[in-house]
Every structure is written in C-alpha cells, then in structure tokens.
PDB file of C-alpha atoms and ligand atoms in Angstrom:
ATOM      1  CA  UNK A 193       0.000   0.000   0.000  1.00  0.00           C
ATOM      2  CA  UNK A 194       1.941   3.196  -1.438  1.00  0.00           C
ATOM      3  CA  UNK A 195      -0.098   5.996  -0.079  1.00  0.00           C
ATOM      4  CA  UNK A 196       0.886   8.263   2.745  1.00  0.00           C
ATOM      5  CA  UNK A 197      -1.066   9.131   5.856  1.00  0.00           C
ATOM      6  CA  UNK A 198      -1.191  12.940   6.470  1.00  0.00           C
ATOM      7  CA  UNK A 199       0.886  12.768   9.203  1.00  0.00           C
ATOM      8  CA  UNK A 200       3.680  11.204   7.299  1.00  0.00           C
ATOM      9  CA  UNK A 201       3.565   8.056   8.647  1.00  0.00           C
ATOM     10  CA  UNK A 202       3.132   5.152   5.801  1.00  0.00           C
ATOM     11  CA  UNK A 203      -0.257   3.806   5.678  1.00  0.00           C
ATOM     12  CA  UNK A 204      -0.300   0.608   8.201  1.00  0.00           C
ATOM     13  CA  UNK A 205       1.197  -2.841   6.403  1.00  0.00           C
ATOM     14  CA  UNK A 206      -0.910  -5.548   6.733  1.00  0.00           C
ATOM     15  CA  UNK A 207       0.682  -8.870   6.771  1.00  0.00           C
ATOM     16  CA  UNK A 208      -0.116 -11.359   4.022  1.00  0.00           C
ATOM     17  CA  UNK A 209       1.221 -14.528   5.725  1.00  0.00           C
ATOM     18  CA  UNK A 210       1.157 -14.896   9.765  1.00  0.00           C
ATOM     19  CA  UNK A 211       2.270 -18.345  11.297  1.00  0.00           C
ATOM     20  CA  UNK A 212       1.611 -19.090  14.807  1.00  0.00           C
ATOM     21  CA  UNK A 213       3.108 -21.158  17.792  1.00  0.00           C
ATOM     22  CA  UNK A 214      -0.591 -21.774  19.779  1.00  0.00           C
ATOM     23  CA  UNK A 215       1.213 -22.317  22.666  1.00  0.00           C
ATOM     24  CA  UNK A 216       0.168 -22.483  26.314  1.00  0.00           C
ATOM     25  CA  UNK A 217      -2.768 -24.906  26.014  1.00  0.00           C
ATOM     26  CA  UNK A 218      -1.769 -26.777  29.208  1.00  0.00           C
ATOM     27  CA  UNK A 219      -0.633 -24.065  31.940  1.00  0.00           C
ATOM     28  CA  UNK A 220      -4.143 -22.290  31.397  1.00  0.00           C
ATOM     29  CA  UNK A 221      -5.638 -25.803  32.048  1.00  0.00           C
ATOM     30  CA  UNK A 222      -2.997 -26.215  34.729  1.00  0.00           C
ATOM     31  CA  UNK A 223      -3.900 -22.605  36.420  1.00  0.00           C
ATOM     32  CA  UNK A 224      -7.483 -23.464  36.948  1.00  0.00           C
ATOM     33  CA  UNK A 225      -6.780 -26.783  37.961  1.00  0.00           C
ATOM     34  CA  UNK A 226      -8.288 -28.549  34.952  1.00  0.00           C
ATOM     35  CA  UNK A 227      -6.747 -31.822  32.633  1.00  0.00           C
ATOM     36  CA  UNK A 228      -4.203 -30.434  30.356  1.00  0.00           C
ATOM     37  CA  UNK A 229      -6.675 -31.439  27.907  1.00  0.00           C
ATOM     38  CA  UNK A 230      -9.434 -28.862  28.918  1.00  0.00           C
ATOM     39  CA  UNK A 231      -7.028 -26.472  27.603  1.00  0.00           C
ATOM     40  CA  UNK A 232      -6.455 -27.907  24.650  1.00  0.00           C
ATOM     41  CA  UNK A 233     -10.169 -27.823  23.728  1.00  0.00           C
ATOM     42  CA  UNK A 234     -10.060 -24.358  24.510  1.00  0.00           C
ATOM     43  CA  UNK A 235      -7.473 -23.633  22.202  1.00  0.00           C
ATOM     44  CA  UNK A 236      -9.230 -25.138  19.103  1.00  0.00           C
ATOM     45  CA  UNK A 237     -12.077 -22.207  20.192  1.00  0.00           C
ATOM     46  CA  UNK A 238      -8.525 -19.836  20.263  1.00  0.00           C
ATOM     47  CA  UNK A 239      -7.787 -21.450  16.428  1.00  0.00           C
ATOM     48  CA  UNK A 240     -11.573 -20.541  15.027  1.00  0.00           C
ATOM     49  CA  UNK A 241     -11.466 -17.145  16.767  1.00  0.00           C
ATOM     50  CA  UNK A 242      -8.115 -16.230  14.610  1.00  0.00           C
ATOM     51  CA  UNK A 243      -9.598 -17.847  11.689  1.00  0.00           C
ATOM     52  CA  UNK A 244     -12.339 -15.564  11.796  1.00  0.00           C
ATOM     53  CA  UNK A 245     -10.191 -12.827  12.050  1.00  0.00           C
ATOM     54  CA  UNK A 246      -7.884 -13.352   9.886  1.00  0.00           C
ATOM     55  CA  UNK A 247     -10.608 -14.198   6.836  1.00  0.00           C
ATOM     56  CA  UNK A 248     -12.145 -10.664   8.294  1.00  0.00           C
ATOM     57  CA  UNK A 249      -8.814  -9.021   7.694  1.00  0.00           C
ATOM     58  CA  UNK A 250      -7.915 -10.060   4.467  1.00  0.00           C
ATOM     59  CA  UNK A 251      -5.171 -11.996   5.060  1.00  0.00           C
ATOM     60  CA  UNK A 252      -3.742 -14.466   2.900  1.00  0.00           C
ATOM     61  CA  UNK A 253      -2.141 -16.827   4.620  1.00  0.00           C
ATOM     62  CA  UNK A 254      -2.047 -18.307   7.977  1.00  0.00           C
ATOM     63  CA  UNK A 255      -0.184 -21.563   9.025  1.00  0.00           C
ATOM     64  CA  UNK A 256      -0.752 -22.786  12.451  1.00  0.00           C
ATOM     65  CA  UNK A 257       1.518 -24.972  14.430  1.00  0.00           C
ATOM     66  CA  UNK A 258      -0.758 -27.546  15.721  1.00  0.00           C
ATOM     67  CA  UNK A 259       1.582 -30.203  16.409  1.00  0.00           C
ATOM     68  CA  UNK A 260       5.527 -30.768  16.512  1.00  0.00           C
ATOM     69  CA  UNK A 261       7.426 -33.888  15.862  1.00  0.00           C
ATOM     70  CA  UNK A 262       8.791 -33.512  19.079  1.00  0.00           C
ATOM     71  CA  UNK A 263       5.135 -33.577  20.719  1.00  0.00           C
ATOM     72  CA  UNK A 264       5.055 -36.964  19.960  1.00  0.00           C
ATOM     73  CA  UNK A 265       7.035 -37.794  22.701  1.00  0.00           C
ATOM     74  CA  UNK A 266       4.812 -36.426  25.208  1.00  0.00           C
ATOM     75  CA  UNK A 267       2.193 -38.721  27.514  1.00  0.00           C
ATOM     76  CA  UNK A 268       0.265 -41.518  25.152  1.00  0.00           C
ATOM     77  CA  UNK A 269      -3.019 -40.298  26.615  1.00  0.00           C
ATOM     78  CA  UNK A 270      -2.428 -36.887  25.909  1.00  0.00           C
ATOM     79  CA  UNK A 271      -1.252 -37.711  22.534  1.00  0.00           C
ATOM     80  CA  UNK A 272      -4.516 -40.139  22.223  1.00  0.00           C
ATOM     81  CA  UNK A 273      -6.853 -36.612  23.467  1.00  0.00           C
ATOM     82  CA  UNK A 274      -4.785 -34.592  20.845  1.00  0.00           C
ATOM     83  CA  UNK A 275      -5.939 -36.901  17.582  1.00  0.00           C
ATOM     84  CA  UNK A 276      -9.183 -37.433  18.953  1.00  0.00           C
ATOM     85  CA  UNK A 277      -9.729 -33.325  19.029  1.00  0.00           C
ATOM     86  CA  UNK A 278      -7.480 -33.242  15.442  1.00  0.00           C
ATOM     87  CA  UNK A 279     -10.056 -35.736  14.124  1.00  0.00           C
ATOM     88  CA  UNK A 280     -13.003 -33.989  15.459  1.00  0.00           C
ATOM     89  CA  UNK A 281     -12.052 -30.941  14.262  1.00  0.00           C
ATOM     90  CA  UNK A 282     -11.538 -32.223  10.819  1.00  0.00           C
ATOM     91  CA  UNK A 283     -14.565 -33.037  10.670  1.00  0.00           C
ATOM     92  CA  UNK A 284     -16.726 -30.546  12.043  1.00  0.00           C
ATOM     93  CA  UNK A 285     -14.787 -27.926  10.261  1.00  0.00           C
ATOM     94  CA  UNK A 286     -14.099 -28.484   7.019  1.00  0.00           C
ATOM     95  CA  UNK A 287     -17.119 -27.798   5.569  1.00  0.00           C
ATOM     96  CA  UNK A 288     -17.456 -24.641   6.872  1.00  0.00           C
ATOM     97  CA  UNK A 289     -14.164 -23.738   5.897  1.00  0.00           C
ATOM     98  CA  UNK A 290     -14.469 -24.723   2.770  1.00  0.00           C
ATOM     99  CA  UNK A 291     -18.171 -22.441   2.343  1.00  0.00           C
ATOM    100  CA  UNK A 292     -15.844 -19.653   3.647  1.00  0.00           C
ATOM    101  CA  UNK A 293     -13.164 -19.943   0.161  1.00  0.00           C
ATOM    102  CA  UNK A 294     -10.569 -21.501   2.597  1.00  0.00           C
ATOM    103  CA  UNK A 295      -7.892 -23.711   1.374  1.00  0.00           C
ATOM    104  CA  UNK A 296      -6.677 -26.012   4.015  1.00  0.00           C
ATOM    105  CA  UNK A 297      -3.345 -27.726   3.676  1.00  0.00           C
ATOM    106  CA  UNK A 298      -1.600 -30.087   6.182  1.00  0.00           C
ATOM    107  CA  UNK A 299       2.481 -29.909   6.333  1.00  0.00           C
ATOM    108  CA  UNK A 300       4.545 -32.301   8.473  1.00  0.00           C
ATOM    109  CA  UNK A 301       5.237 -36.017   8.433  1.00  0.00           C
ATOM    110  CA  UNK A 302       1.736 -37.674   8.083  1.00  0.00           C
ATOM    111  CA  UNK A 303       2.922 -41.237   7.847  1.00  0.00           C
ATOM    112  CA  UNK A 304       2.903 -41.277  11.389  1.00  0.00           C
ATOM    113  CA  UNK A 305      -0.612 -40.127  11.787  1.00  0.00           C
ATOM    114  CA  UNK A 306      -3.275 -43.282  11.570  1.00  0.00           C
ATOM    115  CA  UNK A 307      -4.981 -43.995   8.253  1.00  0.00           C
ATOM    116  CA  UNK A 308      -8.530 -42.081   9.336  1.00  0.00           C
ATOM    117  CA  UNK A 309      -6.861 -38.985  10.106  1.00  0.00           C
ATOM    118  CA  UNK A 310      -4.998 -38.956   6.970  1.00  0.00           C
ATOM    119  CA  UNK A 311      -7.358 -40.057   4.931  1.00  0.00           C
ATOM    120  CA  UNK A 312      -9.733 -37.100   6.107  1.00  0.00           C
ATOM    121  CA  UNK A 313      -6.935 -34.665   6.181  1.00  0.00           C
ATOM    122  CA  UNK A 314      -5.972 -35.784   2.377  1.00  0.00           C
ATOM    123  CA  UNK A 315      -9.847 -35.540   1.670  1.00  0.00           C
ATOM    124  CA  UNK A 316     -10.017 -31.945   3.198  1.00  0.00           C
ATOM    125  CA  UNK A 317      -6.918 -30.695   1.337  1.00  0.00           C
ATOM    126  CA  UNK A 318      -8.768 -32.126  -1.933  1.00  0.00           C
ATOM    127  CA  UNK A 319     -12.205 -30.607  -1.581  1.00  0.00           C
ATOM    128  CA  UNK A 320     -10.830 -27.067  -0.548  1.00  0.00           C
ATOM    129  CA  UNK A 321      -7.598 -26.937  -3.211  1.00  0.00           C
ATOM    130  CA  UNK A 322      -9.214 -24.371  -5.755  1.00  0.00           C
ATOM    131  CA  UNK A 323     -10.509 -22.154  -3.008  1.00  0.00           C
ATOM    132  CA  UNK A 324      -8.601 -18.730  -2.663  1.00  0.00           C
ATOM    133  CA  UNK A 325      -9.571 -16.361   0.173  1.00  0.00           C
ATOM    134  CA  UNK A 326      -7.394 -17.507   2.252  1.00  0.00           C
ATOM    135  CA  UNK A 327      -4.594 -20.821   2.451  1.00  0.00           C
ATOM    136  CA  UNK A 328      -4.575 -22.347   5.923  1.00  0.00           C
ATOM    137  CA  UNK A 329      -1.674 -24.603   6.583  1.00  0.00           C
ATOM    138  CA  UNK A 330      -1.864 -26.440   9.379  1.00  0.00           C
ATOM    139  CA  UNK A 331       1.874 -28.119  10.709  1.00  0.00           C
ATOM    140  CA  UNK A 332       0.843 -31.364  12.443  1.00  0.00           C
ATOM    141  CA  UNK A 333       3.812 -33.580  12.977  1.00  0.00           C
ATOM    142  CA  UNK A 334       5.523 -30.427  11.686  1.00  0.00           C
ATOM    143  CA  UNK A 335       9.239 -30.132  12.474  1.00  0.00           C
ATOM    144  CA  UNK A 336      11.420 -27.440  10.724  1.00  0.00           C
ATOM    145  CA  UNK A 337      14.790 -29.350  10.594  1.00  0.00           C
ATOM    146  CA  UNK A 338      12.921 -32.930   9.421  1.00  0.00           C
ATOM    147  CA  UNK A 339      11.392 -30.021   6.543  1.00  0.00           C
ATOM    148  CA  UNK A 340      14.851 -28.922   5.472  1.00  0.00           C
ATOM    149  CA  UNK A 341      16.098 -32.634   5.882  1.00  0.00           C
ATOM    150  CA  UNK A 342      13.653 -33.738   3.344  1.00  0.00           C
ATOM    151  CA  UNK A 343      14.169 -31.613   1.338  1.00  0.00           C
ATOM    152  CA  UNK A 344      17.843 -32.303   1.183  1.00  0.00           C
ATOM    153  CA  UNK A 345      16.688 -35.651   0.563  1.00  0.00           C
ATOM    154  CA  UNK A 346      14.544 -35.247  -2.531  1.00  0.00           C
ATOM    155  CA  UNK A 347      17.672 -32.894  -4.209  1.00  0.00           C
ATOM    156  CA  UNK A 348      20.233 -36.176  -3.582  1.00  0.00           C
ATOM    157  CA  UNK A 349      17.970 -38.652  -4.900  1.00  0.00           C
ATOM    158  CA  UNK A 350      17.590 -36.510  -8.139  1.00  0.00           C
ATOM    159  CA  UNK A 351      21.546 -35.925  -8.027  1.00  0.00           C
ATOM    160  CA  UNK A 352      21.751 -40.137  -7.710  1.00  0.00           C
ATOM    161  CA  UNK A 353      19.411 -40.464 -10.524  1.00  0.00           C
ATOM    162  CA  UNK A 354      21.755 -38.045 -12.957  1.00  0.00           C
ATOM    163  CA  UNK A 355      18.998 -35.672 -13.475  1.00  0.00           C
ATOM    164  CA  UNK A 356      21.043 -32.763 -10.842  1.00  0.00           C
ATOM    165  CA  UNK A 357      24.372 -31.747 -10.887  1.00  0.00           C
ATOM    166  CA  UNK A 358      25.494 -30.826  -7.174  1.00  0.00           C
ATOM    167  CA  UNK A 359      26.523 -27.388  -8.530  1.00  0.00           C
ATOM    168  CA  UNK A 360      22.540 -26.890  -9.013  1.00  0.00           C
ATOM    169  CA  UNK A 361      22.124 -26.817  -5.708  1.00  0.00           C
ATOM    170  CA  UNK A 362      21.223 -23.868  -3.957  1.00  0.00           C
ATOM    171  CA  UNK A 363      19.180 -21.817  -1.931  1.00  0.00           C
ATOM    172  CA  UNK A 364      16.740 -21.160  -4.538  1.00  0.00           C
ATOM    173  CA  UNK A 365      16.516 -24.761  -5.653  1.00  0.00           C
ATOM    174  CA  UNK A 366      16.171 -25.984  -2.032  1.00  0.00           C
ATOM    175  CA  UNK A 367      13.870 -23.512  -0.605  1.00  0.00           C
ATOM    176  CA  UNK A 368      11.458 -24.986  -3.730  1.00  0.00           C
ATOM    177  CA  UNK A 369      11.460 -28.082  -1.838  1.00  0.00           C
ATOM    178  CA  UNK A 370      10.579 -26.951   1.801  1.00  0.00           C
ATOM    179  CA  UNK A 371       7.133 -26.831   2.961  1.00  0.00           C
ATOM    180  CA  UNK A 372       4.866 -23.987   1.569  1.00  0.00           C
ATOM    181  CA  UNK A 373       7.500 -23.211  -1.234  1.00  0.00           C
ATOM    182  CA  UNK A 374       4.606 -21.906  -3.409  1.00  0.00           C
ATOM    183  CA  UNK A 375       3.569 -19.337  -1.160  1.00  0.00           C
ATOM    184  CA  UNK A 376       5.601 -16.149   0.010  1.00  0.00           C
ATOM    185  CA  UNK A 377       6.986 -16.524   3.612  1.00  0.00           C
ATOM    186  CA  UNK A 378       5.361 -15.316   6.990  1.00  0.00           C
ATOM    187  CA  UNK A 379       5.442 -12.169   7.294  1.00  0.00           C
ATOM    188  CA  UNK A 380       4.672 -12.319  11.042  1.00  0.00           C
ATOM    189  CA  UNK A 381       5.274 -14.817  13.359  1.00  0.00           C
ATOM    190  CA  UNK A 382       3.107 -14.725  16.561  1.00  0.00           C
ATOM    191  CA  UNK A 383       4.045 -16.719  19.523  1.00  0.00           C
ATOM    192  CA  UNK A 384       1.348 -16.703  22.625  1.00  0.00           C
ATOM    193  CA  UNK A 385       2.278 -18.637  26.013  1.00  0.00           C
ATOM    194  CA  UNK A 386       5.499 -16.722  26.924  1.00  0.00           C
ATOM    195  CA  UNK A 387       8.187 -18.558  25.841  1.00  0.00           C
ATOM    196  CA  UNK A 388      10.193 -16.627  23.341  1.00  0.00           C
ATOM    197  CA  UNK A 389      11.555 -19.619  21.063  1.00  0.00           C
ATOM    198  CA  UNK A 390      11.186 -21.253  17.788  1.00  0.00           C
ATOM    199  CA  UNK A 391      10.649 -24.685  19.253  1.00  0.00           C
ATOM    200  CA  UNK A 392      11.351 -26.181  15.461  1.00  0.00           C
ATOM    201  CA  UNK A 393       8.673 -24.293  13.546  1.00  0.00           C
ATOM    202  CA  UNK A 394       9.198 -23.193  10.172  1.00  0.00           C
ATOM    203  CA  UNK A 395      13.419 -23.005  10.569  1.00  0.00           C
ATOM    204  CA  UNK A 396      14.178 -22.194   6.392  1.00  0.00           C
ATOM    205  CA  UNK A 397      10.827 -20.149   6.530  1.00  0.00           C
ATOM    206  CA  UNK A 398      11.318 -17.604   8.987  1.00  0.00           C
ATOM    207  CA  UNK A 399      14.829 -15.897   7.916  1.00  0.00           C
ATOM    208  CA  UNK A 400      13.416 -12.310   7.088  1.00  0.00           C
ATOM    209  CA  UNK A 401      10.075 -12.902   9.437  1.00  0.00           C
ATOM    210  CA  UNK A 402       9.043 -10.633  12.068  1.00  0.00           C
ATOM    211  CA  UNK A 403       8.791 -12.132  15.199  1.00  0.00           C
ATOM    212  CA  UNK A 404       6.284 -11.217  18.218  1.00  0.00           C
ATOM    213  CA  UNK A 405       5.791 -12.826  21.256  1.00  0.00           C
ATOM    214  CA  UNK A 406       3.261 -12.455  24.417  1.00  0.00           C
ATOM    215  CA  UNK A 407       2.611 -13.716  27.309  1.00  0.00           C
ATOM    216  CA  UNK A 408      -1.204 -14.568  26.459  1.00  0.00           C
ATOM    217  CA  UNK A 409      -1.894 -18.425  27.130  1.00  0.00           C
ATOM    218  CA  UNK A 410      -3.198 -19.553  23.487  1.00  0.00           C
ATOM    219  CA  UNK A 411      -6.941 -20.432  25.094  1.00  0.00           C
ATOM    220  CA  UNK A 412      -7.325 -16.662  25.614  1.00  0.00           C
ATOM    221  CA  UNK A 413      -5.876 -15.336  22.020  1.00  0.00           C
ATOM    222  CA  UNK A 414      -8.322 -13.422  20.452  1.00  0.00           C
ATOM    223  CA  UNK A 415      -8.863 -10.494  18.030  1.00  0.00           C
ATOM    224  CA  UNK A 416      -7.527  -7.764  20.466  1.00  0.00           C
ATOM    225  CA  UNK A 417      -4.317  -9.815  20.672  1.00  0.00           C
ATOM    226  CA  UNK A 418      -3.841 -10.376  17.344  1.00  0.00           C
ATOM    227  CA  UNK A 419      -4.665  -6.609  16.418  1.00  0.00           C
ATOM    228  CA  UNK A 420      -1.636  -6.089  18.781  1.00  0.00           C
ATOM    229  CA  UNK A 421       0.554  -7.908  17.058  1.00  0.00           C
ATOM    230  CA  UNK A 422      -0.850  -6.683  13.683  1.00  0.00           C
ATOM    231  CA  UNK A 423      -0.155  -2.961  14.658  1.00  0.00           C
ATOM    232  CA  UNK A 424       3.342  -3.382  16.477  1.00  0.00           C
ATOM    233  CA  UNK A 425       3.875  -5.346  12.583  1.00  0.00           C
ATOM    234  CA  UNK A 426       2.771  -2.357  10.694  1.00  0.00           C
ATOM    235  CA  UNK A 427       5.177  -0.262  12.512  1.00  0.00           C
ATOM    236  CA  UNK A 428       7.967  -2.280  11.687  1.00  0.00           C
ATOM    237  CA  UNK A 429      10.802  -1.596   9.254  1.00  0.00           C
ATOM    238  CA  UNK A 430      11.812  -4.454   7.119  1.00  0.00           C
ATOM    239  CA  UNK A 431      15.407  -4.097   6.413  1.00  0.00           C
ATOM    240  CA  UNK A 432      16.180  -7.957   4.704  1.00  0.00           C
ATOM    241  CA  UNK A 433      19.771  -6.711   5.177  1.00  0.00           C
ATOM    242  CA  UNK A 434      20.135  -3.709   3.396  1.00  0.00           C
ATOM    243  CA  UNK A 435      19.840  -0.235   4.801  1.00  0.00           C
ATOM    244  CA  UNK A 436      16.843   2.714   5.136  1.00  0.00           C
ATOM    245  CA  UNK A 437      18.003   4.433   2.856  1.00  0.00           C
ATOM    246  CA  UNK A 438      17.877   1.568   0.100  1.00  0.00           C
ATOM    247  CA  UNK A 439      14.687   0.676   1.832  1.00  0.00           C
ATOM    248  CA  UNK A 440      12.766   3.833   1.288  1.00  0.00           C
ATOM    249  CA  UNK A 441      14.231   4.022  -1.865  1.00  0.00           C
ATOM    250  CA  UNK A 442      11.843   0.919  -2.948  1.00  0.00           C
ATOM    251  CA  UNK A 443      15.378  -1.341  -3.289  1.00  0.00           C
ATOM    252  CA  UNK A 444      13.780  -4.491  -1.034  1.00  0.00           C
ATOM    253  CA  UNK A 445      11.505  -5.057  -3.604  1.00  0.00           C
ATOM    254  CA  UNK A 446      13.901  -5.017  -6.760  1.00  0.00           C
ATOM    255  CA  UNK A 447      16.290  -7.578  -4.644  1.00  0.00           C
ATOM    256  CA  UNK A 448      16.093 -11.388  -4.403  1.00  0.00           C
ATOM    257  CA  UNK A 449      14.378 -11.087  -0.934  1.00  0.00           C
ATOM    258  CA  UNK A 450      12.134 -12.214   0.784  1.00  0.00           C
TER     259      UNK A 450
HETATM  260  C1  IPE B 290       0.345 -26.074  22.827  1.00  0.00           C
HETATM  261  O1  IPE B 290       0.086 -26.021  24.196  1.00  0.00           O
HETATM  262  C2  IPE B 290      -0.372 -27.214  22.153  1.00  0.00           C
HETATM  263  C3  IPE B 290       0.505 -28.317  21.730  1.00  0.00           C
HETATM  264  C4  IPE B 290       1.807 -28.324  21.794  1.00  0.00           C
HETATM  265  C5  IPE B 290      -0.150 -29.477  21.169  1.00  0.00           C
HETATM  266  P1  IPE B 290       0.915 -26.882  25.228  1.00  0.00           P
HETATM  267  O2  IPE B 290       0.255 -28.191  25.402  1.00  0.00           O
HETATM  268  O3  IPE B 290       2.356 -26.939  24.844  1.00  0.00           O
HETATM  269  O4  IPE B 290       0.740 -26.008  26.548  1.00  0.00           O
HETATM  270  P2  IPE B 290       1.836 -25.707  27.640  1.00  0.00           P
HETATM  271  O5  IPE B 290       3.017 -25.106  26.945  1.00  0.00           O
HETATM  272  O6  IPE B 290       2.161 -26.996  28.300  1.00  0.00           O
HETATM  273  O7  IPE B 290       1.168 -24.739  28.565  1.00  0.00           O
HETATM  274  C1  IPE B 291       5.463 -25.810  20.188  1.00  0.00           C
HETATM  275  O1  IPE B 291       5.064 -25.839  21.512  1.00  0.00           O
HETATM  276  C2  IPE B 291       4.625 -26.724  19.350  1.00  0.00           C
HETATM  277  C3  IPE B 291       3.215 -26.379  19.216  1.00  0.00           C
HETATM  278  C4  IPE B 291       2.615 -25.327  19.684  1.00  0.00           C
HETATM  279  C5  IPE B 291       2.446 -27.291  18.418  1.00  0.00           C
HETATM  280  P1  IPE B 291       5.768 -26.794  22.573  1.00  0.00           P
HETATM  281  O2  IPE B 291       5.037 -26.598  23.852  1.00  0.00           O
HETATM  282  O3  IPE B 291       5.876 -28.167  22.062  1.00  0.00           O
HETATM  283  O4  IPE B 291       7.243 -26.162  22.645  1.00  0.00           O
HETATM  284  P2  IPE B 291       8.333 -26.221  23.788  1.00  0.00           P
HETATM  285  O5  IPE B 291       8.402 -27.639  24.255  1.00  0.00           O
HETATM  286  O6  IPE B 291       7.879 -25.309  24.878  1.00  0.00           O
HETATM  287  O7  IPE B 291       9.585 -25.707  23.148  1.00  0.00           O
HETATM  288 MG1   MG B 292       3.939 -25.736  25.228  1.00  0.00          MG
END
C-alpha cells in the first residue's frame, strides 16, 4: 500500500502470511486446575477465533503450528486426546471452511498419523484446493529441521538419478522443496504462552520474518491480541539486510528477498 497518511507516517502494512506457535494450552488448564486437555479444547475455540479474524482481515495466509514432531514424545493419553480433538475438528470444520473460500493444507510427516486422520486430512486438502480467500496450513507432525532434511533428501535422490548436478544446488533450488515453497513466507510470526523460542517451527521459513511474542496463554488469544501484534507489525521496518536508505528508496523489492 503506497499511499501516505497525512501525518507522514506510511499507511499501516498488513501482513499477508502470519504463522503461529498456539502455545500455552496446558498451563491455562494447569492454572485453573483442569486436565491439560481442557485447555487444549479451549485452544481449538482460540484457532476458530483467529480464523475468523484473519478471513475478516484479508489476510492471505495463515499456518498454524498444531503439532511438533517432538510432541510426539509427550504422555500416550495426551497424545490419544490430541488426535481425537485433530479428528473432530476435521470433521466438524471443514465444511465450513471450505463455504468460507478456505484452502486447508496439512504440512509435516503424516505417515505417522493413523490412516482415518490422513485419509480425512488428504480428503479436506482435496475438496478445498481451488478455493482462494485464504490458504490455511496447518503443521501437524511439523518439524522445521525434518522439513529442510527432506528436502535435502529429494535434491540427492535426483543428483543419484543423474537428473542434478550438485553445482545446481542452492538456496533457490532448495527452498522450492521446503514446505509452503509456493507461497511467500510469513510475514509475522506470533508466539502466545510466553516462551520466546522457535521450538522447530518453520526453521528455512522464517529468515526475514518478524517475530512477536506475548505472554497470552493460546486459550485466551483473540482479536484484540492479534490486532496487537498486527499494529506493532505495521510499525515495523523491514530491512532484509540492506539499509533505510535503500529501503525507502523501494530497493527491497527489486532484490532477491524475501
Ligand atoms: C500447545 O500447548 C499445544 C501443543 C503443543 C499441542 P501446550 O500443550 O504446549 O501447553 P503448555 O506449553 O504446556 O502450557
Ligand atoms: C510448540 O510448543 C509446538 C506447538 C505449539 C504445536 P511446545 O510446547 O511443544 O514447545 P516447547 O516444548 O515449549 O519448546
Ligand atoms: Mg507448550
């Protein structure tokens, strides 16, 4: 958005891409002495409040980190509760999503999920694929280094097969190989839950991304959170590495990044 507020301030930037950490499910359980699992339903209410806001907004693109690799490893049962929410919310949503123009797209490692999740998450990603308000990637069994790592993977197998030279590879080539490499990165990343980390989200992803963290357990995000983080964004200079000058001078966009 060019234009110029009187003041001289540049019109507020809306991001076209946020990605999320929902974290803090189980300490606002914990705090009112409920099953970790209480919190987690809670926080599925937390993911169709920023849905709605974000389809309000006009934003493009919003992946959510449902579920790490790592997570996994936590209790059975609460890894049990988890894909029985995951499945429930597959299916209640998705239609509604889908009325709404949403594309929904799952990235991660689903051969660890059982066959009725991913045959419903597979189904969901078909029905809503030519939809276009708004992509909604969902990272379940996400991890950023297993991304990169496949990645690598798929590049050697075409260099053992003779159809890629190793001097082919680089960033461009891999970052077409990493999880949502047909959309432009976040913009913003928004963590909730207080813990200013990365925990193994999007790792290639979030080079140039603008991070924001708060203290707000994920069961209690809603829109007057998010419009924090949306106007601390807007405020935001976005150097990728070059200097204000260049900046103003429109140079961002004529280089390689983001
Ligand atoms: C995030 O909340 C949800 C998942 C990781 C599935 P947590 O369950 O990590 O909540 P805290 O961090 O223990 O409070
Ligand atoms: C990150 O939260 C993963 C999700 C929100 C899905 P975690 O609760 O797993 O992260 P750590 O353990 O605090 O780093
Ligand atoms: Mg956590």
């Amino acid at each position: 958005m060019p234009s110029v507020l009187p003041s001289g301030t540049p019109a507020p930037r809306l991001p076209g891409h946020i990605a999320i950490i929902m974290d803090g499910n189980g300490r606002w359980a914990q705090q009112r002495r409920r099953p970790r699992m209480i919190g987690h339903r809670a926080g599925a209410r937390a993911v169709n409040r920023t849905i709605d806001f974000c389809l309000e907004r006009g934003i493009a693109a919003l992946t959510l980190f449902a579920f790490s690799s790592e997570n996994w490893g936590r209790p059975q049962d609460e890894v049990d509760a988890l894909m029985k929410l995951f499945l429930g919310a597959l299916d209640r949503e998705v239609d509604e999503l889908h009325r709404r123009g949403v594309r929904v797209r799952f990235i991660g490692d689903r051969s660890r999920f059982a066959a009725s999740i991913v045959q419903r998450m597979d189904k969901a990603e078909q029905r809503t694929a030519a939809n276009a308000t708004m992509t909604l990637s969902i990272a379940a069994s996400y991890g950023g280094r297993q991304d990169i790592a496949m990645a690598a993977r798929r590049l050697a197998e075409q260099v053992a097969a003779g159809t890629l030279r190793p001097d082919q590879v680089d960033e461009a080539l891999l970052g077409q190989h990493v999880a949502l490499a047909d959309m432009p990165p976040p913009d913003l990343f928004i963590r909730t839950g207080g813990d200013t980390r990365i925990s193994n989200f999007l790792l290639w992803q979030l080079a140039y991304t603008e991070l924001w963290f708060t203290e707000v357990l994920w069961p209690d995000f809603d829109a007057a959170i998010l419009q924090q983080a949306l106007d601390d964004y807007a405020g935001r200079e976005r150097r990728f590495g070059l200097t204000s000058a260049q900046i103003a001078a429109g140079k961002a966009a004529e280089s390689a990044l983001p």
